[in-house]
Amino acid sequence: MGMKFIGARVPRLEDPALLTGRGRYVDDLHFPGMLHAAMVRSPHPHARVTSIDARQALAVPGVHLVMTYADLPAPAQQARIPMLVPNPSIKHPLMPYALAKDEVCYAGDGVAILVADSRYLAEDAAALVDVAYEVLPSAGDCREALKPGAPPTHAGIASNLAAQFTLAYGDVDGAFARAAKVVAASLWHHRGGGHAMECRAVIANWDPLQKQMILWSATQSPFLIRRSLTELLGWDEDNLRVIATPDVGGGFGPKTIFHPEEVLVPLCAERLGKPVKWVEDRRENFVATTQERDQYWDIEMAVDAAGKILGVRGAMIHDTGAYMPWGIISPYISSMTTPGPYVVPTYRLETRVAMTNKVGTTPVRGAGRPQAVFAMERLLDKAADALGMERAEIRRRNFIQPAQMPYNVGIISRDGKPVIYDSGDYPGCQEKAEAISDYAGFRARQKEARARGRYLGIGIANYVEATGLGPFEGATVRIGPSGRIFLLTGASPQGQGHKTALAQICAEKFGVGLEDVTVQLADTGIIASGVGTFASRIAVNAGSSVHLAAQDVRKKVIKVASHLLEAAEEDIEIDGGKVFVRGVPGMTKTLGDIARSVAGMPGFALPGGMEPGLEATQYFSPAQAAYCNGTAVAEVEVDIETGRIDVLRYAMGHDSGNLINPMIVDGQVHGAVVHGIGNALYEWMVYDADANPVSTTFAEYLLPTAAEVPRIAVTHQETPSPLNPLGVKGAGEGGTIPAAACIVAAIEDALAPFGVKVEDTPITPVKLLQLIRKAQANAA
Amino acid sequence: MKPPPFKYHDPRTVAETVELLARNENAKILAGGQSLMPMLNMRYVQPDHVIDINRVEGLSYIREAGGRLEIGAMTRQREIEYADLVARRAPIVREAILNVGHRQTRNRGTLGGSLSHLDPAAELPLVSAALEATVHVQGPKGKRDIAMAEFPAGYMSPSIELDEMVIGVTLPVWPDGHGYGFVEFSRRHGDFAIVAAAVLLDVEAGGKIKRASVTVGGVGPSPVRCRDAEKALTGEKGAEAAFRAAAETCRTIDAMEDVYAPAWYRQHLATVMTRRAMVAAFGRAANAR
Amino acid sequence: MKDMRKVSVTVNGKSYAREVETRLLLSDFIRHELELTGTHVGCEHGVCGACTILLEGRTARSCLMLAVQVDGANITTVEGIAPSEKELHPLQQAFMDNHGLQCGYCTPGMLTTLIEFLQDNPDPTEHEVRVAISGNLCRCTGYQGIVDAALDAAKRLQGGKRA
Ligand code: FES
Ligand code: FES
């Protein structure tokens, strides 16, 4: 047998080009005659646009076009940008026009796009576009926005309540009535962003030969862009090709969203008959790319005397910002995620989605789950404290047991189906995390440190995450006459190593090396349909499609070979790019021979009634999500004089089913954990009371650097998913989900002598010192 | 985020530079560029003239003269970091510089640039104040010296004329075996400090503090010398309680605030950072043991 | 009345001469005039480090320099690190072996930064490596693979020297 690739730590096919500067990101592409665009954006969170005068800008030599709402083609004037995931609970399905019609609803809202010879010139001229605004009152805080009399975020809406829904099962009030203890918390998980190191970028180029608009975008979802564009402009799918390849510099959620520039740039290119490039700069990224996470939770938990959960109930407000491009996905996921790995017999969460005059919110790495896990895990800590129970112990007492799988949580999902966990060993995973973090040894470490005046704490948190969501992803596998294997899929990577992982699946089927597989991705021109990279779905969806397509091609190879070699199909073996007949040395053909034999000859029928070409396409649609899970343990030190928090150790027990490439999965976990550390301690998207963005540079919005984060220990438990042929689950977001919960728990533990309670994130030194002082004052 | 248009000049001498400054309105000097360039890219400043002094001769040196250290305005922070002379004669400068940005920015960033930019939390103005440096400037009327204490005219504005430029700095040297401590609190490594403290102690045989210099940055609009703390330390023998009491006097410094760090927090950090710097300084003094 | 200047520069051993507007950033000059797009731009305000190049062997953020400033200078970019088309530099190989990159966007800045750092400090501790790259943001890797790669590269580069 050839090399075993699935499960192996193989180096990535992507790396050599990226390491030598030969990657190709959107801004690296040059086309003859290409022009450059810059946006004119609203400086106000809410205002009426009373007039736009672009004459001065247009008079600048080298400026080719200023496009405003009035210049949009009719369909884009009539319709707003389509909402991709509508839901009946949405009362105000507010989406923006491609450019502001007569009202801007957040600081950063696009008013005009300007095209010039260079970006330098475009920025000069954009400053000359004279927009007259009549500033309107704005809504900043989402709780205030829902109060009667709050300023409407959009002219003419009766209230800022965008949507309202309740997820519930069981007699939750009855459970609370019976409880031995009830604990409650009011929590705030703050806005944060994706902040991929590459900002968004779009190039549009009309190809007169193919009669096709070609769009290159640094997107996570080329197929969703194509769909949105055709829906909005009435263009024909065949006249539009969207490419997110070869390289995209990180995604983390916001690049899944169809942003207005993705319609504006092709419109400019169409109007001017020239290629047009727009590259978002970092400041625009802070004001105009969607964000996430702002949620306020008022939640309580009822437990019995033994620490068993009886019920969880509460209310949550989600800030959706000025628009809701992905509907209510994030808050819905939040409300589905709360029960996590625990038996929660009764549950009710009332969710209200509020509009504010801030940039819209859409899923960011973790997608609504960090907030829910924060709520659940904080409640468990409080319940443990109230019962005088060890915090890991209360979790053990409440885990869903492996024997209970598949487990029906009791919640009905967005698609109307029940939430059923497919597989998992939650107690086992926590045990593994406890072992690698030396959880048991912590109290001794803590005592020793405290004797020297240092405050150490430990926190533990669990989560369950729905990954590998449908509807589908597809793949084509083809063997060419040279014997080379081609793999084509709509999956679109932003650093996750899809090329390598998918090649691993494919190569193993034919016993060839990874270098014998050419992988093409993220291009609507190479496969009929696709969806995109979000919700940690590529390994499951694209991976399974590759597996199935490769299997089909393998079957074809065997069939043709048995005909050519006159041997029974059972006796045919494939290895090293060759086909053999078992037990008959010398009876062999290469994959290329086989491919050529079914390529056909003009005028001759194919032998043995075979299908032409060694090719197969498969679309894998999972029946439901595959649920991955994990346990995180954080150990922190707090400097009680300054409020400084250092994460000293971090460990993660992680179960994402079978691993295709553990090296890649580890990397996903490391990156996701650091994103979570950022959310817990550093990343604070500051808005003033009127919803003006304040932290719009990397000097103000702090991403963690290598010096602030610890080494992260990861251990895997591999509980295969029964729902796909590879037994895999998603892995891209798990690291982020429990991070804030366990870090905040660790901070509280470190400050237990003062009785400090931390209810929001990010917890900055200033806020923490304030809490320490308050606790000290209360104690005195 | 691209710089606005401007006319670019690259003079070769200080005289030429000063003349360009005098002749052109709305001109900015480009030194190491680590502060000016981001502001240009974001168009926070839109000068008509950018005068690049990277090719001006004779502004890069580190030397000792008359028991003082002299450092040229265009001396790169990296050169100061790696200079033996600085490590021996003014070790607090090296200590401070390790907190200035990152290797990439120290390769370009200059002493003169940092002083002229005068960020309230910047490390180099802070140690310059602690050492009672003299800043040398040159304009059309010739050269003049400004004591560091008088150098800041206000928030991020040095007291030099529009046609003057910083050409160098002279740093008095403390006696061999003096103690020094530089401690700062920043959110991330290499960020501007929220609050930083520089402490120098001259400790006589027997462990008594003969002379103290205590300065904090990031609290006021420019570095603040804490005379009360210095007085409190003089004559003390390095007991924890003495440091605590001396540092506590910093709580009353008039403090700035912004959304990230309120005034009370900066004042509080001033007491913690100065105390820690005192402890570090005392621990390093040869006569403390 | 654009303010233009001639710039002659050697990049990765090759000489280039261009006439450019004086406000052109060095990062844009390298990327769009010289078409060496391996150097990336992540913030254009001097925080992310993606644009780091080696100027006369010393790291510099190319978004914080004007192209005119490098007239007559010698520059190395990520394209010039490998010894040949076929071979990777030991640091690059260590990145590959230790999964020091995902999307690759921060990678050129990480590599140039570490090349200088490992010259300054050939036998660093993990903490020193973390501080050395603290001026370079990476959103993908959590830095762990990069730190491991740097430590591994230090060993490879020292190779013979250590017993
Ligand atoms: S692009 Fe130069 S530091 Fe970010
Ligand atoms: S690998 Fe993507 S930013 Fe570092």
mmCIF file of C-alpha atoms in Angstrom, chain A residues 308 342 380 390-401 426-427 430-431 434 439 460 462:
data_model
loop_
_atom_site.group_PDB
_atom_site.id
_atom_site.type_symbol
_atom_site.label_atom_id
_atom_site.label_comp_id
_atom_site.label_asym_id
_atom_site.label_seq_id
_atom_site.Cartn_x
_atom_site.Cartn_y
_atom_site.Cartn_z
ATOM 1 C CA LYS A 308 -27.131 18.692 39.143
ATOM 2 C CA TYR A 342 -24.367 19.144 29.998
ATOM 3 C CA LEU A 380 -21.616 26.613 36.674
ATOM 4 C CA GLU A 390 -14.900 21.995 43.162
ATOM 5 C CA ARG A 391 -15.458 23.637 39.784
ATOM 6 C CA ALA A 392 -14.312 20.695 37.631
ATOM 7 C CA GLU A 393 -16.418 18.375 39.783
ATOM 8 C CA ILE A 394 -19.714 20.156 39.136
ATOM 9 C CA ARG A 395 -19.017 19.777 35.438
ATOM 10 C CA ARG A 396 -18.322 16.062 35.786
ATOM 11 C CA ARG A 397 -21.636 15.631 37.577
ATOM 12 C CA ASN A 398 -23.559 17.183 34.732
ATOM 13 C CA PHE A 399 -21.903 15.801 31.597
ATOM 14 C CA ILE A 400 -23.931 14.010 28.983
ATOM 15 C CA GLN A 401 -22.398 10.537 29.050
ATOM 16 C CA TYR A 426 -17.260 14.879 27.184
ATOM 17 C CA PRO A 427 -16.031 13.449 30.496
ATOM 18 C CA GLN A 430 -12.206 17.082 30.317
ATOM 19 C CA GLU A 431 -10.122 14.360 31.921
ATOM 20 C CA GLU A 434 -7.087 18.169 33.321
ATOM 21 C CA TYR A 439 -5.152 20.637 37.074
ATOM 22 C CA ILE A 460 -11.924 25.442 33.273
ATOM 23 C CA ASN A 462 -16.306 23.221 28.170
#
